[in-house]
PDB file of C-alpha atoms and ligand atoms in Angstrom:
ATOM      1  CA  MET G 119      11.390  -4.841  51.913  1.00 41.00           C
ATOM      2  CA  ALA G 120      10.225  -2.233  49.698  1.00 44.00           C
ATOM      3  CA  ALA G 121      11.275  -2.367  45.728  1.00 48.00           C
ATOM      4  CA  GLU G 122      12.614   1.139  46.578  1.00 52.00           C
ATOM      5  CA  GLY G 123      15.934   1.720  45.383  1.00 51.00           C
ATOM      6  CA  THR G 124      16.710  -2.003  44.422  1.00 60.00           C
ATOM      7  CA  ASP G 125      17.531  -3.211  41.119  1.00 71.00           C
ATOM      8  CA  LEU G 126      14.575  -5.756  41.018  1.00 78.00           C
ATOM      9  CA  PRO G 127      12.421  -5.492  38.013  1.00 90.00           C
ATOM     10  CA  LYS G 128       9.363  -2.856  39.166  1.00 94.00           C
ATOM     11  CA  PRO G 129       6.091  -2.292  37.261  1.00 97.00           C
ATOM     12  CA  ARG G 130       5.794   0.633  35.475  1.00 97.00           C
ATOM     13  CA  HIS G 131       2.084   0.342  35.533  1.00 98.00           C
ATOM     14  CA  VAL G 132       0.154  -1.347  38.453  1.00 98.00           C
ATOM     15  CA  ALA G 133      -3.794  -1.774  38.445  1.00 98.00           C
ATOM     16  CA  ILE G 134      -5.443  -2.607  41.297  1.00 98.00           C
ATOM     17  CA  ILE G 135      -9.409  -4.227  41.974  1.00 98.00           C
ATOM     18  CA  MET G 136     -10.044  -2.731  45.522  1.00 98.00           C
ATOM     19  CA  ASP G 137     -11.926  -5.600  46.823  1.00 97.00           C
ATOM     20  CA  GLY G 138     -13.363  -6.438  50.542  1.00 98.00           C
ATOM     21  CA  ASN G 139     -14.591  -3.014  51.743  1.00 97.00           C
ATOM     22  CA  GLY G 140     -17.893  -4.409  52.647  1.00 95.00           C
ATOM     23  CA  ARG G 141     -16.798  -7.726  54.086  1.00 97.00           C
ATOM     24  CA  TRP G 142     -14.605  -5.395  55.958  1.00 98.00           C
ATOM     25  CA  ALA G 143     -17.195  -3.257  57.486  1.00 97.00           C
ATOM     26  CA  LEU G 144     -19.623  -5.951  58.244  1.00 96.00           C
ATOM     27  CA  GLY G 145     -16.751  -7.803  60.248  1.00 97.00           C
ATOM     28  CA  GLN G 146     -16.983  -4.765  62.295  1.00 95.00           C
ATOM     29  CA  GLY G 147     -20.617  -4.719  62.829  1.00 97.00           C
ATOM     30  CA  ARG G 148     -20.578  -1.246  60.744  1.00 96.00           C
ATOM     31  CA  PRO G 149     -22.472  -0.472  57.914  1.00 93.00           C
ATOM     32  CA  ARG G 150     -20.936  -1.131  54.169  1.00 93.00           C
ATOM     33  CA  SER G 151     -20.348   2.147  53.304  1.00 92.00           C
ATOM     34  CA  HIS G 152     -18.136   2.773  56.531  1.00 95.00           C
ATOM     35  CA  GLY G 153     -15.673   0.202  54.783  1.00 96.00           C
ATOM     36  CA  HIS G 154     -15.839   2.386  51.725  1.00 95.00           C
ATOM     37  CA  GLN G 155     -14.447   5.273  53.852  1.00 96.00           C
ATOM     38  CA  ALA G 156     -11.620   2.988  54.965  1.00 97.00           C
ATOM     39  CA  GLY G 157     -11.062   1.740  51.473  1.00 97.00           C
ATOM     40  CA  GLY G 158     -10.245   5.675  50.829  1.00 96.00           C
ATOM     41  CA  GLU G 159      -7.679   5.682  53.403  1.00 97.00           C
ATOM     42  CA  ALA G 160      -6.072   2.282  52.137  1.00 98.00           C
ATOM     43  CA  LEU G 161      -6.000   4.104  48.477  1.00 98.00           C
ATOM     44  CA  LYS G 162      -4.215   7.036  50.202  1.00 97.00           C
ATOM     45  CA  ARG G 163      -1.428   4.675  51.410  1.00 98.00           C
ATOM     46  CA  VAL G 164      -1.015   3.238  48.249  1.00 98.00           C
ATOM     47  CA  ILE G 165      -0.836   6.095  46.339  1.00 98.00           C
ATOM     48  CA  GLU G 166       1.826   7.281  49.105  1.00 98.00           C
ATOM     49  CA  ALA G 167       3.699   3.942  48.581  1.00 98.00           C
ATOM     50  CA  CYS G 168       3.552   4.330  44.715  1.00 98.00           C
ATOM     51  CA  LEU G 169       5.035   7.985  44.888  1.00 98.00           C
ATOM     52  CA  LYS G 170       7.885   6.584  47.178  1.00 97.00           C
ATOM     53  CA  ARG G 171       8.716   3.964  44.913  1.00 97.00           C
ATOM     54  CA  ARG G 172       8.547   5.635  41.701  1.00 97.00           C
ATOM     55  CA  ILE G 173       6.006   3.889  40.073  1.00 98.00           C
ATOM     56  CA  PRO G 174       4.751   6.136  37.576  1.00 98.00           C
ATOM     57  CA  TYR G 175       0.977   4.798  36.538  1.00 98.00           C
ATOM     58  CA  LEU G 176      -1.269   3.615  39.236  1.00 98.00           C
ATOM     59  CA  THR G 177      -5.073   2.540  37.963  1.00 98.00           C
ATOM     60  CA  VAL G 178      -8.045   1.825  40.735  1.00 98.00           C
ATOM     61  CA  TYR G 179     -11.178   0.448  40.070  1.00 96.00           C
ATOM     62  CA  ALA G 180     -13.036   2.391  42.409  1.00 95.00           C
ATOM     63  CA  PHE G 181     -16.912   1.923  40.844  1.00 94.00           C
ATOM     64  CA  SER G 182     -17.957  -0.593  37.839  1.00 92.00           C
ATOM     65  CA  SER G 183     -20.595  -0.003  35.495  1.00 90.00           C
ATOM     66  CA  GLU G 184     -22.458  -2.865  37.316  1.00 91.00           C
ATOM     67  CA  ASN G 185     -22.099  -1.208  41.129  1.00 92.00           C
ATOM     68  CA  TRP G 186     -25.222   0.588  40.191  1.00 95.00           C
ATOM     69  CA  ARG G 187     -27.088  -2.581  41.190  1.00 93.00           C
ATOM     70  CA  ARG G 188     -26.035  -2.089  44.903  1.00 93.00           C
ATOM     71  CA  PRO G 189     -28.478  -0.582  47.210  1.00 92.00           C
ATOM     72  CA  ALA G 190     -29.562   2.650  46.741  1.00 93.00           C
ATOM     73  CA  MET G 191     -28.202   3.906  50.058  1.00 91.00           C
ATOM     74  CA  GLU G 192     -24.483   2.592  49.529  1.00 91.00           C
ATOM     75  CA  VAL G 193     -24.557   3.988  45.949  1.00 94.00           C
ATOM     76  CA  ARG G 194     -25.379   7.423  47.660  1.00 93.00           C
ATOM     77  CA  ARG G 195     -22.852   7.158  50.079  1.00 93.00           C
ATOM     78  CA  LEU G 196     -19.953   6.027  47.651  1.00 94.00           C
ATOM     79  CA  MET G 197     -20.882   9.290  45.666  1.00 95.00           C
ATOM     80  CA  GLU G 198     -20.733  11.342  48.759  1.00 95.00           C
ATOM     81  CA  LEU G 199     -17.293   9.772  49.670  1.00 94.00           C
ATOM     82  CA  PHE G 200     -15.987  10.625  46.138  1.00 95.00           C
ATOM     83  CA  LEU G 201     -16.968  13.857  46.207  1.00 95.00           C
ATOM     84  CA  SER G 202     -15.786  14.860  49.644  1.00 94.00           C
ATOM     85  CA  ALA G 203     -12.359  12.990  48.709  1.00 94.00           C
ATOM     86  CA  LEU G 204     -12.074  15.232  45.802  1.00 93.00           C
ATOM     87  CA  ASN G 205     -12.969  18.502  47.642  1.00 92.00           C
ATOM     88  CA  ARG G 206     -10.106  17.209  50.326  1.00 94.00           C
ATOM     89  CA  GLU G 207      -7.205  15.476  48.162  1.00 96.00           C
ATOM     90  CA  VAL G 208      -7.103  17.169  45.047  1.00 97.00           C
ATOM     91  CA  ARG G 209      -4.597  20.191  46.308  1.00 96.00           C
ATOM     92  CA  ARG G 210      -2.499  17.644  48.335  1.00 97.00           C
ATOM     93  CA  LEU G 211      -2.210  15.181  45.381  1.00 98.00           C
ATOM     94  CA  HIS G 212      -1.399  18.259  43.115  1.00 98.00           C
ATOM     95  CA  GLU G 213       1.152  19.325  45.551  1.00 98.00           C
ATOM     96  CA  ALA G 214       2.566  15.913  45.424  1.00 98.00           C
ATOM     97  CA  GLY G 215       2.902  15.831  41.638  1.00 98.00           C
ATOM     98  CA  VAL G 216      -0.166  13.482  40.659  1.00 98.00           C
ATOM     99  CA  LYS G 217      -1.805  13.754  37.639  1.00 98.00           C
ATOM    100  CA  LEU G 218      -5.488  12.498  38.111  1.00 98.00           C
ATOM    101  CA  ARG G 219      -7.780  10.972  35.161  1.00 97.00           C
ATOM    102  CA  PHE G 220     -11.014   9.569  35.851  1.00 97.00           C
ATOM    103  CA  SER G 221     -11.944   6.554  33.145  1.00 95.00           C
ATOM    104  CA  GLY G 222     -15.709   5.673  32.395  1.00 94.00           C
ATOM    105  CA  ASP G 223     -18.863   7.163  31.490  1.00 93.00           C
ATOM    106  CA  LEU G 224     -18.961  10.261  33.801  1.00 94.00           C
ATOM    107  CA  SER G 225     -22.268  11.592  32.170  1.00 93.00           C
ATOM    108  CA  ALA G 226     -24.126   9.238  34.646  1.00 93.00           C
ATOM    109  CA  PHE G 227     -22.707  11.204  37.939  1.00 95.00           C
ATOM    110  CA  ASN G 228     -24.589  14.216  38.874  1.00 94.00           C
ATOM    111  CA  ALA G 229     -22.866  17.544  37.864  1.00 96.00           C
ATOM    112  CA  ALA G 230     -20.861  18.406  41.135  1.00 95.00           C
ATOM    113  CA  LEU G 231     -19.342  15.027  40.765  1.00 96.00           C
ATOM    114  CA  ARG G 232     -18.726  15.403  37.146  1.00 97.00           C
ATOM    115  CA  ASN G 233     -17.305  18.858  37.276  1.00 97.00           C
ATOM    116  CA  GLY G 234     -15.244  18.137  40.234  1.00 96.00           C
ATOM    117  CA  MET G 235     -13.773  15.073  38.225  1.00 97.00           C
ATOM    118  CA  LEU G 236     -13.103  17.380  35.167  1.00 97.00           C
ATOM    119  CA  ARG G 237     -11.772  20.398  37.310  1.00 97.00           C
ATOM    120  CA  ALA G 238      -9.460  17.876  38.961  1.00 97.00           C
ATOM    121  CA  GLU G 239      -8.165  16.470  35.568  1.00 97.00           C
ATOM    122  CA  HIS G 240      -7.210  19.794  34.446  1.00 98.00           C
ATOM    123  CA  ARG G 241      -5.580  21.274  37.389  1.00 97.00           C
ATOM    124  CA  THR G 242      -3.266  18.274  37.733  1.00 98.00           C
ATOM    125  CA  ARG G 243      -2.903  17.768  33.864  1.00 98.00           C
ATOM    126  CA  ASN G 244       0.920  18.828  33.796  1.00 98.00           C
ATOM    127  CA  ASN G 245       2.104  16.568  36.832  1.00 98.00           C
ATOM    128  CA  THR G 246       4.250  13.649  36.104  1.00 97.00           C
ATOM    129  CA  ARG G 247       5.227  12.088  39.264  1.00 98.00           C
ATOM    130  CA  LEU G 248       2.353   9.848  39.166  1.00 98.00           C
ATOM    131  CA  THR G 249      -0.604   9.441  36.844  1.00 98.00           C
ATOM    132  CA  LEU G 250      -3.406   8.142  39.127  1.00 98.00           C
ATOM    133  CA  ASN G 251      -6.140   6.758  36.566  1.00 98.00           C
ATOM    134  CA  VAL G 252      -9.404   6.239  38.396  1.00 97.00           C
ATOM    135  CA  ALA G 253     -11.838   3.861  36.929  1.00 96.00           C
ATOM    136  CA  VAL G 254     -15.276   5.113  37.674  1.00 96.00           C
ATOM    137  CA  ASN G 255     -18.583   3.775  35.775  1.00 95.00           C
ATOM    138  CA  TYR G 256     -16.333   1.911  33.772  1.00 95.00           C
ATOM    139  CA  GLY G 257     -16.267  -1.671  32.181  1.00 95.00           C
ATOM    140  CA  GLY G 258     -14.245  -3.313  30.323  1.00 96.00           C
ATOM    141  CA  ARG G 259     -16.831  -4.720  27.551  1.00 96.00           C
ATOM    142  CA  ALA G 260     -18.429  -1.435  27.194  1.00 94.00           C
ATOM    143  CA  GLU G 261     -14.703   0.369  26.541  1.00 94.00           C
ATOM    144  CA  ILE G 262     -14.442  -2.282  23.774  1.00 96.00           C
ATOM    145  CA  VAL G 263     -17.548  -1.602  22.521  1.00 96.00           C
ATOM    146  CA  ALA G 264     -17.212   2.376  22.444  1.00 95.00           C
ATOM    147  CA  ALA G 265     -13.980   1.622  20.640  1.00 96.00           C
ATOM    148  CA  THR G 266     -15.274  -0.297  17.974  1.00 97.00           C
ATOM    149  CA  ARG G 267     -18.165   2.380  17.254  1.00 97.00           C
ATOM    150  CA  ARG G 268     -15.600   4.896  16.977  1.00 97.00           C
ATOM    151  CA  ILE G 269     -13.693   2.658  14.530  1.00 98.00           C
ATOM    152  CA  ALA G 270     -16.890   1.618  12.764  1.00 98.00           C
ATOM    153  CA  ALA G 271     -17.668   5.614  12.111  1.00 98.00           C
ATOM    154  CA  GLU G 272     -14.142   6.160  11.069  1.00 97.00           C
ATOM    155  CA  VAL G 273     -15.017   3.558   7.927  1.00 98.00           C
ATOM    156  CA  ALA G 274     -18.560   4.521   7.163  1.00 98.00           C
ATOM    157  CA  ALA G 275     -16.941   7.969   6.757  1.00 97.00           C
ATOM    158  CA  GLY G 276     -14.107   6.565   4.478  1.00 97.00           C
ATOM    159  CA  ARG G 277     -11.133   7.990   6.595  1.00 97.00           C
ATOM    160  CA  LEU G 278     -10.313   4.300   7.329  1.00 97.00           C
ATOM    161  CA  GLN G 279      -9.845   0.839   5.681  1.00 97.00           C
ATOM    162  CA  PRO G 280     -11.167  -2.236   7.396  1.00 97.00           C
ATOM    163  CA  ASP G 281      -7.851  -4.051   6.358  1.00 97.00           C
ATOM    164  CA  ASP G 282      -5.890  -1.225   7.822  1.00 97.00           C
ATOM    165  CA  ILE G 283      -7.360  -1.958  11.443  1.00 97.00           C
ATOM    166  CA  ASP G 284      -5.001  -3.601  13.797  1.00 97.00           C
ATOM    167  CA  GLU G 285      -4.295  -3.932  17.336  1.00 96.00           C
ATOM    168  CA  GLN G 286      -2.938  -0.224  17.622  1.00 95.00           C
ATOM    169  CA  THR G 287      -6.193   0.909  16.238  1.00 96.00           C
ATOM    170  CA  VAL G 288      -8.183  -0.808  18.895  1.00 96.00           C
ATOM    171  CA  ALA G 289      -5.697   0.163  21.612  1.00 94.00           C
ATOM    172  CA  ARG G 290      -5.857   4.008  20.369  1.00 93.00           C
ATOM    173  CA  ASN G 291      -9.459   3.967  20.632  1.00 95.00           C
ATOM    174  CA  LEU G 292      -9.614   2.522  24.144  1.00 95.00           C
ATOM    175  CA  ILE G 293     -10.589   5.296  27.213  1.00 88.00           C
ATOM    176  CA  LEU G 294      -7.300   4.650  28.810  1.00 84.00           C
ATOM    177  CA  GLY G 295      -5.438   4.581  25.171  1.00 80.00           C
ATOM    178  CA  SER G 296      -2.979   7.045  26.158  1.00 82.00           C
ATOM    179  CA  LEU G 297      -1.562   4.887  29.289  1.00 91.00           C
ATOM    180  CA  PRO G 298       1.002   2.315  28.978  1.00 94.00           C
ATOM    181  CA  GLU G 299      -0.591  -1.165  29.687  1.00 95.00           C
ATOM    182  CA  PRO G 300      -0.510  -2.677  33.373  1.00 97.00           C
ATOM    183  CA  ASP G 301       2.647  -4.719  33.961  1.00 97.00           C
ATOM    184  CA  LEU G 302       1.018  -5.804  37.636  1.00 98.00           C
ATOM    185  CA  PHE G 303      -2.626  -6.601  38.374  1.00 98.00           C
ATOM    186  CA  ILE G 304      -3.630  -7.095  42.089  1.00 98.00           C
ATOM    187  CA  ARG G 305      -7.043  -8.059  43.211  1.00 98.00           C
ATOM    188  CA  THR G 306      -7.453  -7.941  47.100  1.00 98.00           C
ATOM    189  CA  GLY G 307     -10.391  -9.687  48.894  1.00 98.00           C
ATOM    190  CA  GLY G 308      -9.761 -12.940  48.148  1.00 98.00           C
ATOM    191  CA  GLU G 309     -11.765 -13.263  44.832  1.00 97.00           C
ATOM    192  CA  GLN G 310      -9.949 -14.029  41.676  1.00 97.00           C
ATOM    193  CA  ARG G 311     -11.605 -12.530  38.696  1.00 97.00           C
ATOM    194  CA  LEU G 312     -11.002  -9.786  36.561  1.00 97.00           C
ATOM    195  CA  SER G 313     -14.745  -8.450  37.088  1.00 96.00           C
ATOM    196  CA  ASN G 314     -15.001  -6.772  33.473  1.00 96.00           C
ATOM    197  CA  PHE G 315     -11.936  -4.472  34.211  1.00 97.00           C
ATOM    198  CA  LEU G 316      -9.509  -3.492  31.614  1.00 97.00           C
ATOM    199  CA  LEU G 317     -10.066  -6.768  29.765  1.00 97.00           C
ATOM    200  CA  TRP G 318      -7.801  -5.507  26.850  1.00 96.00           C
ATOM    201  CA  GLN G 319      -5.098  -4.219  28.760  1.00 96.00           C
ATOM    202  CA  LEU G 320      -4.667  -7.227  30.882  1.00 96.00           C
ATOM    203  CA  ALA G 321      -3.631  -9.386  28.040  1.00 95.00           C
ATOM    204  CA  TYR G 322       0.054  -9.824  29.278  1.00 95.00           C
ATOM    205  CA  THR G 323      -0.125  -8.321  32.385  1.00 97.00           C
ATOM    206  CA  GLU G 324       0.924 -10.453  35.763  1.00 97.00           C
ATOM    207  CA  LEU G 325      -1.829 -11.139  37.842  1.00 98.00           C
ATOM    208  CA  TYR G 326      -1.596 -11.282  41.648  1.00 98.00           C
ATOM    209  CA  PHE G 327      -4.578 -12.214  44.409  1.00 98.00           C
ATOM    210  CA  CYS G 328      -4.414 -11.683  47.695  1.00 98.00           C
ATOM    211  CA  ASP G 329      -6.727 -12.303  50.776  1.00 98.00           C
ATOM    212  CA  VAL G 330      -6.199  -9.288  52.512  1.00 98.00           C
ATOM    213  CA  LEU G 331      -9.285  -6.853  52.402  1.00 98.00           C
ATOM    214  CA  TRP G 332      -8.819  -3.617  50.764  1.00 98.00           C
ATOM    215  CA  PRO G 333      -9.165  -1.490  53.839  1.00 98.00           C
ATOM    216  CA  ASP G 334      -6.261  -3.512  55.585  1.00 98.00           C
ATOM    217  CA  PHE G 335      -4.097  -3.122  52.499  1.00 98.00           C
ATOM    218  CA  GLY G 336      -0.893  -0.939  53.248  1.00 97.00           C
ATOM    219  CA  GLU G 337       2.615  -0.616  52.196  1.00 97.00           C
ATOM    220  CA  SER G 338       3.852  -4.287  53.093  1.00 98.00           C
ATOM    221  CA  HIS G 339       0.939  -5.865  51.320  1.00 98.00           C
ATOM    222  CA  LEU G 340       2.292  -3.721  48.323  1.00 98.00           C
ATOM    223  CA  ASP G 341       5.701  -4.837  49.066  1.00 98.00           C
ATOM    224  CA  GLU G 342       4.646  -8.364  48.661  1.00 98.00           C
ATOM    225  CA  ALA G 343       3.179  -8.208  45.444  1.00 98.00           C
ATOM    226  CA  LEU G 344       6.019  -6.205  44.165  1.00 97.00           C
ATOM    227  CA  ALA G 345       8.275  -9.366  45.279  1.00 96.00           C
ATOM    228  CA  ALA G 346       6.073 -11.656  43.354  1.00 97.00           C
ATOM    229  CA  PHE G 347       6.155  -9.354  40.286  1.00 97.00           C
ATOM    230  CA  ALA G 348       9.923  -9.198  40.235  1.00 95.00           C
ATOM    231  CA  GLY G 349      10.134 -13.038  40.608  1.00 92.00           C
ATOM    232  CA  ARG G 350       7.981 -13.521  37.390  1.00 91.00           C
ATOM    233  CA  GLU G 351       9.147 -14.579  34.243  1.00 84.00           C
ATOM    234  CA  ARG G 352       7.395 -12.152  31.492  1.00 75.00           C
ATOM    235  CA  ARG G 353       7.667 -14.123  28.099  1.00 74.00           C
ATOM    236  CA  PHE G 354       4.756 -12.018  26.286  1.00 75.00           C
ATOM    237  CA  GLY G 355       4.164 -15.578  24.172  1.00 74.00           C
ATOM    238  CA  GLY G 356       7.984 -16.045  23.288  1.00 77.00           C
ATOM    239  CA  VAL G 357      10.390 -18.099  24.978  1.00 70.00           C
ATOM    240  CA  THR G 358      13.439 -17.145  27.486  1.00 67.00           C
ATOM    241  CA  ALA G 359      17.047 -17.262  26.298  1.00 56.00           C
ATOM    242  CA  ARG G 360      17.552 -20.223  28.730  1.00 56.00           C
ATOM    243  CA  ARG G 361      14.578 -22.613  26.911  1.00 59.00           C
ATOM    244  CA  ALA G 362      15.686 -21.012  23.431  1.00 54.00           C
TER     245      ALA G 362
HETATM  246  C1  FPP A  33     -15.419  -3.015  46.556  1.00 59.53           C
HETATM  247  O1  FPP A  33     -15.189  -3.608  47.679  1.00 59.53           O
HETATM  248  C2  FPP A  33     -15.131  -1.831  46.546  1.00 59.53           C
HETATM  249  C3  FPP A  33     -15.831  -0.789  45.633  1.00 59.53           C
HETATM  250  C4  FPP A  33     -17.137  -1.135  44.803  1.00 59.53           C
HETATM  251  C5  FPP A  33     -15.640   0.504  45.781  1.00 59.53           C
HETATM  252  C6  FPP A  33     -14.479   0.997  45.935  1.00 59.53           C
HETATM  253  C7  FPP A  33     -14.034   2.315  46.678  1.00 59.53           C
HETATM  254  C8  FPP A  33     -13.084   2.644  47.617  1.00 59.53           C
HETATM  255  C9  FPP A  33     -11.875   1.987  47.782  1.00 59.53           C
HETATM  256  C10 FPP A  33     -13.361   4.186  47.847  1.00 59.53           C
HETATM  257  C11 FPP A  33     -12.312   4.955  47.671  1.00 59.53           C
HETATM  258  C12 FPP A  33     -11.989   5.575  46.107  1.00 59.53           C
HETATM  259  C13 FPP A  33     -11.856   6.991  45.919  1.00 59.53           C
HETATM  260  C14 FPP A  33     -11.546   7.183  44.667  1.00 59.53           C
HETATM  261  C15 FPP A  33     -11.950   8.012  46.875  1.00 59.53           C
HETATM  262  P1  FPP A  33     -16.959  -4.408  47.978  1.00 59.53           P
HETATM  263  O2  FPP A  33     -17.786  -3.473  48.711  1.00 59.53           O
HETATM  264  O3  FPP A  33     -17.291  -5.081  46.925  1.00 59.53           O
HETATM  265  O4  FPP A  33     -16.519  -5.431  49.082  1.00 59.53           O
HETATM  266  P2  FPP A  33     -17.080  -6.808  49.510  1.00 59.53           P
HETATM  267  O5  FPP A  33     -16.554  -7.503  48.636  1.00 59.53           O
HETATM  268  O6  FPP A  33     -16.548  -7.169  50.649  1.00 59.53           O
HETATM  269  O7  FPP A  33     -18.637  -6.565  49.605  1.00 59.53           O
END
């Protein structure tokens, strides 16, 4: 059953690797881009479900900095899908109280897509029901490198002492710096790895892997992940009262 309306521990921030679009499409004898389109529909269902369950932060991995290595046609179709999703969905998301954020190196996208993302962020900036953070052209290591550069520049300018650098300094300088760390990470599609996603932020996150291919993922699968999360004991490196 839904975690909605129950007193079970609920994640404040869910992060998802939406994997399995390609295999889903190939299983139907269709091109991979058909799977990405169906993946977009799955994402809409999960956004609805998060709104219903009052989960305030959702981060999804829509395009990694390594995804440029895919066949040119697949990359082109993905860009078209992002642009049409922006044109079609932003008004509805805005009306539902969703604040959109795009995290990653946007400079690699064409002007229409980049401006569409920036406009969507601006339009929805005051919404508070759900922050939907879409990681695009994002890589966890690149994010840490960029933060390191910013910190080094502060040191070089004499505004920061090396001894004053702590975890907060690094966290603040990450692209996702202002978001709470994810409580629950979900990866669909059967693979059990992080694939360069949120390397810093997942340090104490509960990891959940399922075999469902992303286009098939829906409300009931999210509830299974939420139930698994509710059954986990989070110790953050400490001990529980029972073991103390
Ligand atoms: C991974 O599946 C999925 C992607 C690289 C793209 C994710 C994009 C969407 C779900 C589209 C919707 C997003 C927005 C923001 C509109 P894969 O292709 O690696 O699948 P495979 O492992 O079966 O090959």
